[in-house]
GROMACS .gro file of C-alpha atoms in nm:
model
  467
    1MET     CA    1  -0.325   0.615   3.181
    2TYR     CA    2  -0.054   0.573   2.913
    3LYS     CA    3   0.301   0.542   3.043
    4ASP     CA    4   0.486   0.536   2.714
    5GLU     CA    5   0.563   0.867   2.532
    6LYS     CA    6   0.437   0.744   2.204
    7THR     CA    7   0.097   0.617   2.312
    8ARG     CA    8   0.045   0.954   2.508
    9LYS     CA    9   0.122   1.135   2.193
   10LEU     CA   10  -0.148   0.957   2.009
   11ALA     CA   11  -0.386   1.020   2.276
   12GLU     CA   12  -0.313   1.381   2.364
   13THR     CA   13  -0.125   1.569   2.081
   14PRO     CA   14  -0.372   1.811   1.885
   15ILE     CA   15  -0.487   1.621   1.583
   16PRO     CA   16  -0.373   1.866   1.293
   17LYS     CA   17  -0.010   1.850   1.457
   18LEU     CA   18  -0.033   1.486   1.517
   19LEU     CA   19  -0.140   1.403   1.159
   20THR     CA   20   0.140   1.612   1.013
   21GLU     CA   21   0.397   1.441   1.253
   22MET     CA   22   0.274   1.097   1.159
   23SER     CA   23   0.198   1.172   0.783
   24ILE     CA   24   0.525   1.345   0.678
   25PRO     CA   25   0.761   1.052   0.755
   26ALA     CA   26   0.519   0.815   0.583
   27ILE     CA   27   0.488   1.047   0.293
   28ILE     CA   28   0.849   1.092   0.256
   29GLY     CA   29   0.894   0.708   0.269
   30MET     CA   30   0.637   0.630   0.013
   31LEU     CA   31   0.761   0.928  -0.199
   32VAL     CA   32   1.115   0.786  -0.214
   33THR     CA   33   0.962   0.455  -0.293
   34ALA     CA   34   0.764   0.610  -0.578
   35VAL     CA   35   1.083   0.799  -0.698
   36TYR     CA   36   1.279   0.453  -0.684
   37ASN     CA   37   1.009   0.294  -0.907
   38ILE     CA   38   1.016   0.577  -1.155
   39VAL     CA   39   1.406   0.590  -1.166
   40ASP     CA   40   1.416   0.208  -1.193
   41THR     CA   41   1.184   0.225  -1.495
   42ILE     CA   42   1.394   0.500  -1.649
   43PHE     CA   43   1.709   0.283  -1.617
   44VAL     CA   44   1.515  -0.021  -1.740
   45GLY     CA   45   1.400   0.182  -2.034
   46ARG     CA   46   1.751   0.246  -2.144
   47ILE     CA   47   1.783  -0.130  -2.199
   48GLY     CA   48   1.486  -0.135  -2.444
   49THR     CA   49   1.112  -0.135  -2.492
   50GLU     CA   50   1.111  -0.536  -2.432
   51ALA     CA   51   1.295  -0.472  -2.098
   52ILE     CA   52   1.005  -0.249  -1.971
   53GLY     CA   53   0.763  -0.504  -2.101
   54ALA     CA   54   0.931  -0.769  -1.881
   55VAL     CA   55   0.906  -0.544  -1.590
   56THR     CA   56   0.535  -0.482  -1.657
   57ILE     CA   57   0.473  -0.855  -1.696
   58ALA     CA   58   0.644  -0.930  -1.357
   59PHE     CA   59   0.447  -0.651  -1.180
   60PRO     CA   60   0.143  -0.876  -1.113
   61LEU     CA   61   0.361  -1.140  -0.946
   62PHE     CA   62   0.542  -0.876  -0.737
   63MET     CA   63   0.192  -0.745  -0.630
   64ALA     CA   64   0.094  -1.097  -0.534
   65ILE     CA   65   0.409  -1.136  -0.329
   66SER     CA   66   0.356  -0.796  -0.168
   67ALA     CA   67  -0.019  -0.889  -0.095
   68ILE     CA   68   0.092  -1.151   0.161
   69GLY     CA   69   0.322  -0.903   0.344
   70LEU     CA   70   0.055  -0.625   0.345
   71THR     CA   71  -0.223  -0.869   0.463
   72PHE     CA   72  -0.026  -0.944   0.781
   73GLY     CA   73   0.103  -0.591   0.805
   74ILE     CA   74  -0.221  -0.394   0.769
   75GLY     CA   75  -0.406  -0.659   0.973
   76SER     CA   76  -0.162  -0.653   1.265
   77ALA     CA   77  -0.124  -0.283   1.259
   78SER     CA   78  -0.487  -0.232   1.306
   79PHE     CA   79  -0.510  -0.488   1.583
   80ILE     CA   80  -0.191  -0.331   1.746
   81SER     CA   81  -0.325   0.015   1.717
   82ARG     CA   82  -0.637  -0.087   1.910
   83LEU     CA   83  -0.462  -0.296   2.158
   84LEU     CA   84  -0.232   0.008   2.242
   85GLY     CA   85  -0.534   0.220   2.265
   86GLU     CA   86  -0.667  -0.028   2.531
   87ASP     CA   87  -0.328  -0.025   2.702
   88ASP     CA   88  -0.269  -0.392   2.645
   89LYS     CA   89   0.101  -0.388   2.554
   90LYS     CA   90   0.154  -0.763   2.632
   91MET     CA   91  -0.096  -0.870   2.366
   92ALA     CA   92   0.044  -0.609   2.124
   93ASN     CA   93   0.375  -0.785   2.163
   94ARG     CA   94   0.244  -1.136   2.087
   95VAL     CA   95   0.071  -1.012   1.780
   96SER     CA   96   0.379  -0.840   1.640
   97THR     CA   97   0.615  -1.124   1.698
   98THR     CA   98   0.360  -1.380   1.557
   99SER     CA   99   0.310  -1.172   1.249
  100ILE     CA  100   0.684  -1.126   1.179
  101ILE     CA  101   0.771  -1.502   1.223
  102THR     CA  102   0.470  -1.626   1.002
  103THR     CA  103   0.542  -1.381   0.731
  104PHE     CA  104   0.909  -1.506   0.723
  105ILE     CA  105   0.796  -1.868   0.695
  106ILE     CA  106   0.552  -1.788   0.421
  107GLY     CA  107   0.815  -1.607   0.237
  108ILE     CA  108   1.046  -1.896   0.228
  109VAL     CA  109   0.762  -2.126   0.096
  110THR     CA  110   0.666  -1.870  -0.168
  111ALA     CA  111   1.023  -1.829  -0.300
  112ALA     CA  112   1.056  -2.203  -0.343
  113GLY     CA  113   0.722  -2.245  -0.519
  114GLY     CA  114   0.768  -1.930  -0.739
  115LEU     CA  115   1.100  -2.048  -0.877
  116TYR     CA  116   0.964  -2.403  -0.964
  117TYR     CA  117   0.665  -2.264  -1.163
  118LEU     CA  118   0.835  -1.951  -1.294
  119ARG     CA  119   0.807  -1.987  -1.665
  120PRO     CA  120   0.436  -2.099  -1.655
  121LEU     CA  121   0.366  -1.809  -1.429
  122LEU     CA  122   0.528  -1.563  -1.672
  123ARG     CA  123   0.332  -1.710  -1.961
  124LEU     CA  124   0.009  -1.679  -1.763
  125PHE     CA  125   0.097  -1.298  -1.693
  126GLY     CA  126   0.128  -1.237  -2.049
  127ALA     CA  127   0.492  -1.290  -2.142
  128THR     CA  128   0.539  -1.318  -2.522
  129ASP     CA  129   0.825  -1.511  -2.674
  130VAL     CA  130   1.008  -1.182  -2.729
  131ILE     CA  131   0.967  -1.061  -2.374
  132MET     CA  132   1.018  -1.409  -2.195
  133PRO     CA  133   1.405  -1.408  -2.176
  134TYR     CA  134   1.397  -1.064  -2.009
  135ALA     CA  135   1.112  -1.163  -1.784
  136VAL     CA  136   1.279  -1.474  -1.655
  137ASN     CA  137   1.605  -1.288  -1.576
  138TYR     CA  138   1.437  -1.012  -1.383
  139THR     CA  139   1.167  -1.218  -1.207
  140ALA     CA  140   1.374  -1.502  -1.074
  141ILE     CA  141   1.574  -1.276  -0.863
  142ILE     CA  142   1.253  -1.087  -0.745
  143ILE     CA  143   1.117  -1.416  -0.625
  144VAL     CA  144   1.430  -1.506  -0.432
  145GLY     CA  145   1.385  -1.180  -0.253
  146SER     CA  146   1.022  -1.234  -0.169
  147ILE     CA  147   1.127  -1.324   0.191
  148PHE     CA  148   1.254  -0.952   0.225
  149THR     CA  149   0.954  -0.791   0.033
  150MET     CA  150   0.704  -0.965   0.258
  151SER     CA  151   0.886  -0.892   0.584
  152ASN     CA  152   0.921  -0.515   0.476
  153MET     CA  153   0.550  -0.483   0.399
  154ASN     CA  154   0.471  -0.630   0.721
  155MET     CA  155   0.708  -0.469   0.956
  156ASN     CA  156   0.668  -0.120   0.818
  157ASN     CA  157   0.285  -0.110   0.887
  158MET     CA  158   0.342  -0.239   1.239
  159VAL     CA  159   0.618   0.021   1.320
  160ARG     CA  160   0.371   0.291   1.218
  161ALA     CA  161   0.104   0.144   1.426
  162GLU     CA  162   0.308   0.203   1.745
  163GLY     CA  163   0.364   0.556   1.656
  164SER     CA  164   0.719   0.520   1.498
  165ALA     CA  165   0.653   0.681   1.163
  166LYS     CA  166   0.992   0.826   1.139
  167MET     CA  167   1.159   0.479   1.157
  168SER     CA  168   0.942   0.343   0.895
  169MET     CA  169   1.039   0.647   0.676
  170ILE     CA  170   1.414   0.574   0.746
  171ALA     CA  171   1.397   0.224   0.644
  172LEU     CA  172   1.195   0.268   0.335
  173SER     CA  173   1.406   0.556   0.236
  174THR     CA  174   1.733   0.384   0.308
  175GLY     CA  175   1.627   0.080   0.084
  176ALA     CA  176   1.494   0.296  -0.196
  177VAL     CA  177   1.812   0.523  -0.212
  178LEU     CA  178   2.032   0.224  -0.208
  179ASN     CA  179   1.830   0.068  -0.488
  180ILE     CA  180   1.865   0.397  -0.707
  181ILE     CA  181   2.238   0.392  -0.643
  182LEU     CA  182   2.284   0.038  -0.725
  183ASP     CA  183   2.070   0.032  -1.029
  184PRO     CA  184   2.307   0.205  -1.278
  185ILE     CA  185   2.604   0.017  -1.117
  186LEU     CA  186   2.472  -0.339  -1.170
  187ILE     CA  187   2.268  -0.276  -1.489
  188PHE     CA  188   2.561  -0.084  -1.676
  189THR     CA  189   2.889  -0.096  -1.498
  190PHE     CA  190   2.862  -0.482  -1.422
  191ASN     CA  191   2.665  -0.524  -1.740
  192MET     CA  192   2.412  -0.729  -1.567
  193GLY     CA  193   2.115  -0.574  -1.780
  194ILE     CA  194   1.772  -0.615  -1.644
  195ALA     CA  195   1.896  -0.882  -1.391
  196GLY     CA  196   2.095  -0.589  -1.234
  197ALA     CA  197   1.755  -0.405  -1.163
  198SER     CA  198   1.610  -0.696  -0.974
  199THR     CA  199   1.936  -0.775  -0.788
  200ALA     CA  200   1.946  -0.402  -0.667
  201THR     CA  201   1.584  -0.433  -0.549
  202VAL     CA  202   1.657  -0.751  -0.351
  203ILE     CA  203   1.975  -0.618  -0.173
  204ALA     CA  204   1.774  -0.294  -0.085
  205GLN     CA  205   1.490  -0.493   0.066
  206ALA     CA  206   1.729  -0.711   0.252
  207VAL     CA  207   1.894  -0.395   0.410
  208SER     CA  208   1.552  -0.251   0.488
  209THR     CA  209   1.457  -0.577   0.674
  210VAL     CA  210   1.758  -0.594   0.884
  211MET     CA  211   1.710  -0.235   0.996
  212LEU     CA  212   1.354  -0.289   1.103
  213LEU     CA  213   1.438  -0.603   1.282
  214ALA     CA  214   1.718  -0.408   1.463
  215PHE     CA  215   1.464  -0.142   1.563
  216TYR     CA  216   1.218  -0.404   1.721
  217LYS     CA  217   1.520  -0.536   1.928
  218SER     CA  218   1.619  -0.181   2.054
  219GLU     CA  219   1.476   0.014   2.332
  220LYS     CA  220   1.334   0.262   2.094
  221SER     CA  221   1.043   0.040   2.004
  222VAL     CA  222   0.722   0.027   2.217
  223LEU     CA  223   0.707  -0.347   2.112
  224ASP     CA  224   0.962  -0.608   2.167
  225PHE     CA  225   1.039  -0.889   1.917
  226LYS     CA  226   1.109  -1.203   2.116
  227ILE     CA  227   1.077  -1.558   1.974
  228ARG     CA  228   0.912  -1.687   2.284
  229GLU     CA  229   0.623  -1.445   2.234
  230PHE     CA  230   0.536  -1.639   1.898
  231ASN     CA  231   0.178  -1.749   1.955
  232PRO     CA  232   0.005  -1.888   1.640
  233SER     CA  233  -0.342  -1.873   1.810
  234ILE     CA  234  -0.668  -1.883   1.632
  235VAL     CA  235  -0.765  -1.549   1.821
  236ILE     CA  236  -0.449  -1.353   1.685
  237TYR     CA  237  -0.483  -1.489   1.324
  238THR     CA  238  -0.861  -1.420   1.323
  239GLU     CA  239  -0.801  -1.054   1.421
  240ILE     CA  240  -0.521  -1.008   1.168
  241MET     CA  241  -0.706  -1.180   0.889
  242LYS     CA  242  -1.038  -0.980   0.949
  243ILE     CA  243  -0.862  -0.682   0.834
  244GLY     CA  244  -0.584  -0.827   0.628
  245ILE     CA  245  -0.804  -1.031   0.401
  246PRO     CA  246  -0.951  -0.724   0.234
  247THR     CA  247  -0.600  -0.619   0.162
  248LEU     CA  248  -0.520  -0.959   0.015
  249ILE     CA  249  -0.821  -0.947  -0.197
  250ARG     CA  250  -0.747  -0.610  -0.318
  251GLN     CA  251  -0.387  -0.698  -0.413
  252LEU     CA  252  -0.461  -1.025  -0.578
  253LEU     CA  253  -0.748  -0.875  -0.777
  254SER     CA  254  -0.496  -0.623  -0.873
  255SER     CA  255  -0.252  -0.885  -0.986
  256VAL     CA  256  -0.542  -1.056  -1.178
  257ALA     CA  257  -0.652  -0.749  -1.339
  258MET     CA  258  -0.288  -0.647  -1.438
  259THR     CA  259  -0.252  -0.988  -1.586
  260LEU     CA  260  -0.560  -0.963  -1.780
  261LEU     CA  261  -0.471  -0.598  -1.906
  262ASN     CA  262  -0.112  -0.731  -1.996
  263ASN     CA  263  -0.246  -1.005  -2.208
  264MET     CA  264  -0.500  -0.778  -2.397
  265ALA     CA  265  -0.224  -0.508  -2.433
  266ALA     CA  266   0.001  -0.774  -2.575
  267VAL     CA  267  -0.234  -0.820  -2.877
  268TYR     CA  268  -0.139  -0.459  -2.987
  269GLY     CA  269   0.238  -0.518  -2.943
  270ALA     CA  270   0.528  -0.445  -2.704
  271ALA     CA  271   0.481  -0.069  -2.720
  272VAL     CA  272   0.133  -0.091  -2.567
  273VAL     CA  273   0.254  -0.339  -2.290
  274ALA     CA  274   0.534  -0.082  -2.218
  275SER     CA  275   0.284   0.204  -2.209
  276VAL     CA  276   0.066   0.018  -1.949
  277GLY     CA  277   0.369  -0.032  -1.731
  278ILE     CA  278   0.489   0.329  -1.764
  279ILE     CA  279   0.134   0.464  -1.673
  280ASN     CA  280   0.105   0.249  -1.385
  281ARG     CA  281   0.438   0.357  -1.241
  282VAL     CA  282   0.349   0.726  -1.286
  283PHE     CA  283   0.006   0.669  -1.132
  284SER     CA  284   0.158   0.482  -0.853
  285PHE     CA  285   0.352   0.810  -0.766
  286GLY     CA  286   0.020   0.977  -0.673
  287PHE     CA  287  -0.118   0.676  -0.518
  288PHE     CA  288   0.182   0.624  -0.292
  289VAL     CA  289   0.183   0.972  -0.168
  290ILE     CA  290  -0.185   0.975  -0.095
  291ALA     CA  291  -0.125   0.634   0.078
  292GLY     CA  292   0.151   0.813   0.290
  293PHE     CA  293  -0.118   1.052   0.412
  294THR     CA  294  -0.345   0.769   0.511
  295GLN     CA  295  -0.072   0.569   0.660
  296GLY     CA  296  -0.021   0.856   0.911
  297PHE     CA  297  -0.386   0.854   0.964
  298GLN     CA  298  -0.447   0.475   1.037
  299PRO     CA  299  -0.261   0.453   1.375
  300ILE     CA  300  -0.435   0.783   1.485
  301ALA     CA  301  -0.773   0.655   1.393
  302GLY     CA  302  -0.734   0.313   1.538
  303PHE     CA  303  -0.580   0.431   1.862
  304ASN     CA  304  -0.855   0.693   1.934
  305PHE     CA  305  -1.127   0.453   1.826
  306GLY     CA  306  -0.984   0.206   2.083
  307ALA     CA  307  -0.952   0.476   2.346
  308ARG     CA  308  -1.306   0.595   2.265
  309LYS     CA  309  -1.172   0.956   2.186
  310ILE     CA  310  -1.430   1.010   1.918
  311GLN     CA  311  -1.405   1.380   1.873
  312ARG     CA  312  -1.031   1.329   1.778
  313LEU     CA  313  -1.129   1.048   1.552
  314LYS     CA  314  -1.367   1.273   1.364
  315ASP     CA  315  -1.109   1.547   1.329
  316SER     CA  316  -0.849   1.315   1.191
  317ILE     CA  317  -1.100   1.201   0.926
  318LYS     CA  318  -1.188   1.548   0.818
  319ILE     CA  319  -0.841   1.675   0.795
  320THR     CA  320  -0.701   1.380   0.605
  321ILE     CA  321  -0.977   1.391   0.340
  322LYS     CA  322  -0.907   1.772   0.293
  323ARG     CA  323  -0.527   1.728   0.247
  324THR     CA  324  -0.558   1.411   0.021
  325THR     CA  325  -0.809   1.589  -0.192
  326ILE     CA  326  -0.590   1.896  -0.237
  327PHE     CA  327  -0.300   1.691  -0.341
  328GLY     CA  328  -0.518   1.484  -0.581
  329ILE     CA  329  -0.612   1.805  -0.751
  330ILE     CA  330  -0.248   1.923  -0.787
  331LEU     CA  331  -0.155   1.580  -0.949
  332PHE     CA  332  -0.461   1.609  -1.192
  333ILE     CA  333  -0.317   1.934  -1.317
  334ALA     CA  334   0.039   1.803  -1.357
  335PHE     CA  335  -0.048   1.470  -1.529
  336PHE     CA  336  -0.343   1.595  -1.732
  337PHE     CA  337  -0.165   1.909  -1.888
  338PHE     CA  338   0.185   1.792  -1.896
  339ASN     CA  339   0.141   1.414  -1.981
  340GLU     CA  340   0.401   1.414  -2.269
  341GLN     CA  341   0.670   1.565  -2.077
  342VAL     CA  342   0.624   1.319  -1.787
  343ILE     CA  343   0.617   1.011  -2.023
  344SER     CA  344   0.926   1.132  -2.213
  345PHE     CA  345   1.132   1.072  -1.885
  346PHE     CA  346   1.059   0.689  -1.945
  347SER     CA  347   1.087   0.627  -2.297
  348ARG     CA  348   1.251   0.768  -2.611
  349ASP     CA  349   1.023   0.557  -2.836
  350PRO     CA  350   0.785   0.796  -3.011
  351GLU     CA  351   0.499   0.530  -3.031
  352VAL     CA  352   0.523   0.463  -2.654
  353ILE     CA  353   0.529   0.832  -2.574
  354GLU     CA  354   0.223   0.889  -2.803
  355ILE     CA  355   0.018   0.603  -2.659
  356ALA     CA  356   0.124   0.645  -2.288
  357SER     CA  357   0.046   1.025  -2.294
  358ALA     CA  358  -0.305   0.975  -2.416
  359GLY     CA  359  -0.353   0.704  -2.136
  360LEU     CA  360  -0.213   0.923  -1.856
  361ARG     CA  361  -0.471   1.197  -1.940
  362LEU     CA  362  -0.758   0.948  -1.874
  363TYR     CA  363  -0.602   0.825  -1.554
  364ALA     CA  364  -0.561   1.187  -1.435
  365LEU     CA  365  -0.930   1.248  -1.427
  366VAL     CA  366  -1.003   1.042  -1.114
  367LEU     CA  367  -0.705   1.171  -0.901
  368PRO     CA  368  -0.923   1.434  -0.716
  369LEU     CA  369  -1.145   1.151  -0.591
  370LEU     CA  370  -0.865   0.912  -0.498
  371GLY     CA  371  -0.785   1.077  -0.162
  372PHE     CA  372  -1.133   1.038  -0.025
  373ALA     CA  373  -1.163   0.675  -0.128
  374ILE     CA  374  -0.830   0.567   0.018
  375THR     CA  375  -0.887   0.768   0.341
  376ILE     CA  376  -1.232   0.597   0.407
  377ASN     CA  377  -1.099   0.253   0.311
  378THR     CA  378  -0.818   0.311   0.564
  379LEU     CA  379  -1.059   0.412   0.819
  380PHE     CA  380  -1.262   0.094   0.780
  381GLN     CA  381  -0.933  -0.106   0.836
  382ALA     CA  382  -0.834   0.112   1.139
  383LEU     CA  383  -1.168   0.048   1.307
  384GLY     CA  384  -1.157  -0.327   1.254
  385HIS     CA  385  -1.459  -0.311   0.996
  386GLY     CA  386  -1.375  -0.602   0.760
  387ILE     CA  387  -1.687  -0.618   0.567
  388PRO     CA  388  -1.704  -0.274   0.409
  389ALA     CA  389  -1.324  -0.271   0.359
  390THR     CA  390  -1.368  -0.617   0.177
  391ILE     CA  391  -1.652  -0.467  -0.048
  392LEU     CA  392  -1.432  -0.180  -0.151
  393SER     CA  393  -1.147  -0.408  -0.217
  394LEU     CA  394  -1.360  -0.633  -0.430
  395SER     CA  395  -1.500  -0.331  -0.626
  396ARG     CA  396  -1.196  -0.126  -0.732
  397GLN     CA  397  -0.989  -0.418  -0.872
  398GLY     CA  398  -1.257  -0.676  -0.923
  399LEU     CA  399  -1.635  -0.602  -0.972
  400PHE     CA  400  -1.560  -0.271  -1.148
  401PHE     CA  401  -1.223  -0.293  -1.298
  402ILE     CA  402  -1.221  -0.631  -1.468
  403PRO     CA  403  -1.553  -0.595  -1.636
  404ALA     CA  404  -1.460  -0.244  -1.749
  405ILE     CA  405  -1.138  -0.393  -1.920
  406PHE     CA  406  -1.356  -0.630  -2.123
  407LEU     CA  407  -1.640  -0.384  -2.198
  408LEU     CA  408  -1.438  -0.076  -2.278
  409SER     CA  409  -1.174  -0.265  -2.487
  410ASN     CA  410  -1.458  -0.430  -2.693
  411SER     CA  411  -1.621  -0.084  -2.756
  412PHE     CA  412  -1.313   0.151  -2.783
  413GLU     CA  413  -1.042  -0.112  -2.859
  414MET     CA  414  -0.686  -0.001  -2.738
  415ARG     CA  415  -0.821   0.322  -2.591
  416GLY     CA  416  -1.068   0.128  -2.381
  417LEU     CA  417  -0.784  -0.050  -2.199
  418PHE     CA  418  -0.667   0.291  -2.063
  419MET     CA  419  -1.028   0.384  -1.970
  420ALA     CA  420  -1.098   0.083  -1.750
  421GLN     CA  421  -0.908   0.192  -1.428
  422PRO     CA  422  -1.033   0.537  -1.425
  423VAL     CA  423  -1.396   0.420  -1.473
  424ALA     CA  424  -1.338   0.171  -1.184
  425ASP     CA  425  -1.195   0.439  -0.959
  426GLY     CA  426  -1.486   0.678  -1.022
  427LEU     CA  427  -1.735   0.404  -0.942
  428THR     CA  428  -1.533   0.292  -0.628
  429ALA     CA  429  -1.552   0.657  -0.507
  430LEU     CA  430  -1.925   0.658  -0.544
  431LEU     CA  431  -1.953   0.333  -0.351
  432THR     CA  432  -1.704   0.463  -0.073
  433GLY     CA  433  -1.939   0.755  -0.019
  434LEU     CA  434  -2.245   0.530   0.028
  435LEU     CA  435  -2.059   0.305   0.280
  436PHE     CA  436  -1.908   0.608   0.458
  437ILE     CA  437  -2.267   0.716   0.559
  438TYR     CA  438  -2.303   0.378   0.744
  439VAL     CA  439  -1.975   0.399   0.952
  440TYR     CA  440  -2.021   0.779   1.013
  441GLN     CA  441  -2.361   0.698   1.170
  442GLU     CA  442  -2.174   0.459   1.405
  443ILE     CA  443  -1.923   0.724   1.489
  444LYS     CA  444  -2.198   0.970   1.579
  445GLU     CA  445  -2.348   0.708   1.813
  446LEU     CA  446  -2.017   0.648   1.989
  447GLU     CA  447  -1.982   1.018   2.023
  448ALA     CA  448  -2.319   1.055   2.185
  449GLU     CA  449  -2.229   0.773   2.435
  450GLU     CA  450  -1.889   0.964   2.502
  451LYS     CA  451  -2.073   1.275   2.586
  452ALA     CA  452  -2.338   1.098   2.798
  453GLU     CA  453  -2.067   0.914   3.007
  454PRO     CA  454  -1.938   1.222   3.199
  455GLU     CA  455  -2.296   1.308   3.285
  456HIS     CA  456  -2.364   0.961   3.392
  457LYS     CA  457  -2.063   0.950   3.620
  458LEU     CA  458  -2.155   1.293   3.774
  459ASN     CA  459  -2.510   1.157   3.861
  460PHE     CA  460  -2.361   0.858   4.009
  461LYS     CA  461  -2.122   1.057   4.232
  462TYR     CA  462  -2.414   1.293   4.350
  463GLU     CA  463  -2.631   0.983   4.436
  464GLN     CA  464  -2.335   0.838   4.642
  465GLU     CA  465  -2.289   1.173   4.823
  466ASN     CA  466  -2.641   1.183   4.916
  467ALA     CA  467  -2.701   0.827   5.004
   0.00000   0.00000   0.00000
């Protein structure tokens, strides 16, 4: 049925081997990105505590920019995986081209608007008078590069959807390694300070964007980027948004929650703002790697659901949950018992080390649950189930996290700020389990239909032969 080698691989390769082949490039790509974030923070930390505070303040805005690219990327990837499973390559081409061009246009508009309202936005995100000069220098350049940030988020997801996980890894890794190389050169050698860090990021993102576009124009891609395939139709945008909107909600709520957290942390001083930023960077290391596992899982789940190969779908769910949970336990041990050593990489300020180390111990408590929650949320996206994906997105960063910030900070003051995310993650994992019962029942019903179909065909053939 499937003429292309990549689609045949998604349909026929044994699941444990396929998950490994798809996940390892994604994990490496995400790991390199996580390492870049960590190294970037280390270099910025050498400038001073205020510089780390500026990057922390800018982070919600960067998340909002990323949210737009991820909205189109994850929504398009889910749709493309299912279309390839149904062997509808023509429609998959239209979806990918439409998504790429639309994201590029939105990136231009976002860059213009972001620069115009830069200072009010930074003040909203919690920039104090001390941090504001650093935040302006850093964030203005990040906003200019939003075109590349959005395009990368979008195309990387679509490249993985067609089974080209290795290309996604190469593009991510090239950008991240280039960023790491450019950081010390621009920050210290060219004496650009914090502006050097953001300039390095934008250059790296631009290089990754060019690489991904070149891949789409090559014969290596299952899909083919052609401007004439641009088709801004209601059908395409509806399917993209059905899965993309939960991602947008999650990312925007993350941005709102981080803004709130930064503003409340600012009450306690620059050291607490810097501690929040460092913990988020460290925690993102674990989150990114687990996300790498699930990024390898998503195209497999979406394709086999579209092809109605339900046993393969079930196997992929079980193996991914097992692998991500084991990794979460390993991270828990590292972050809970060696927190001071980890934080010391980012800051030499004794106050920051003390505050951030205590906070990291709290964040580490939920790491064993994170793999299950992210895997099931990815499953909802892969199957095209927008409602449960939206519920989970609203819960982790909104319904649970934002109230937890207020309630716990009132009860435990500064310590409560670092308790909010772990509590929200724990409650989200519980809700994920309840929603998974619903979708697993649907999978069981489809499995029963799959088993009944060969029997139906056999009976039909017998009736024809004896007619």
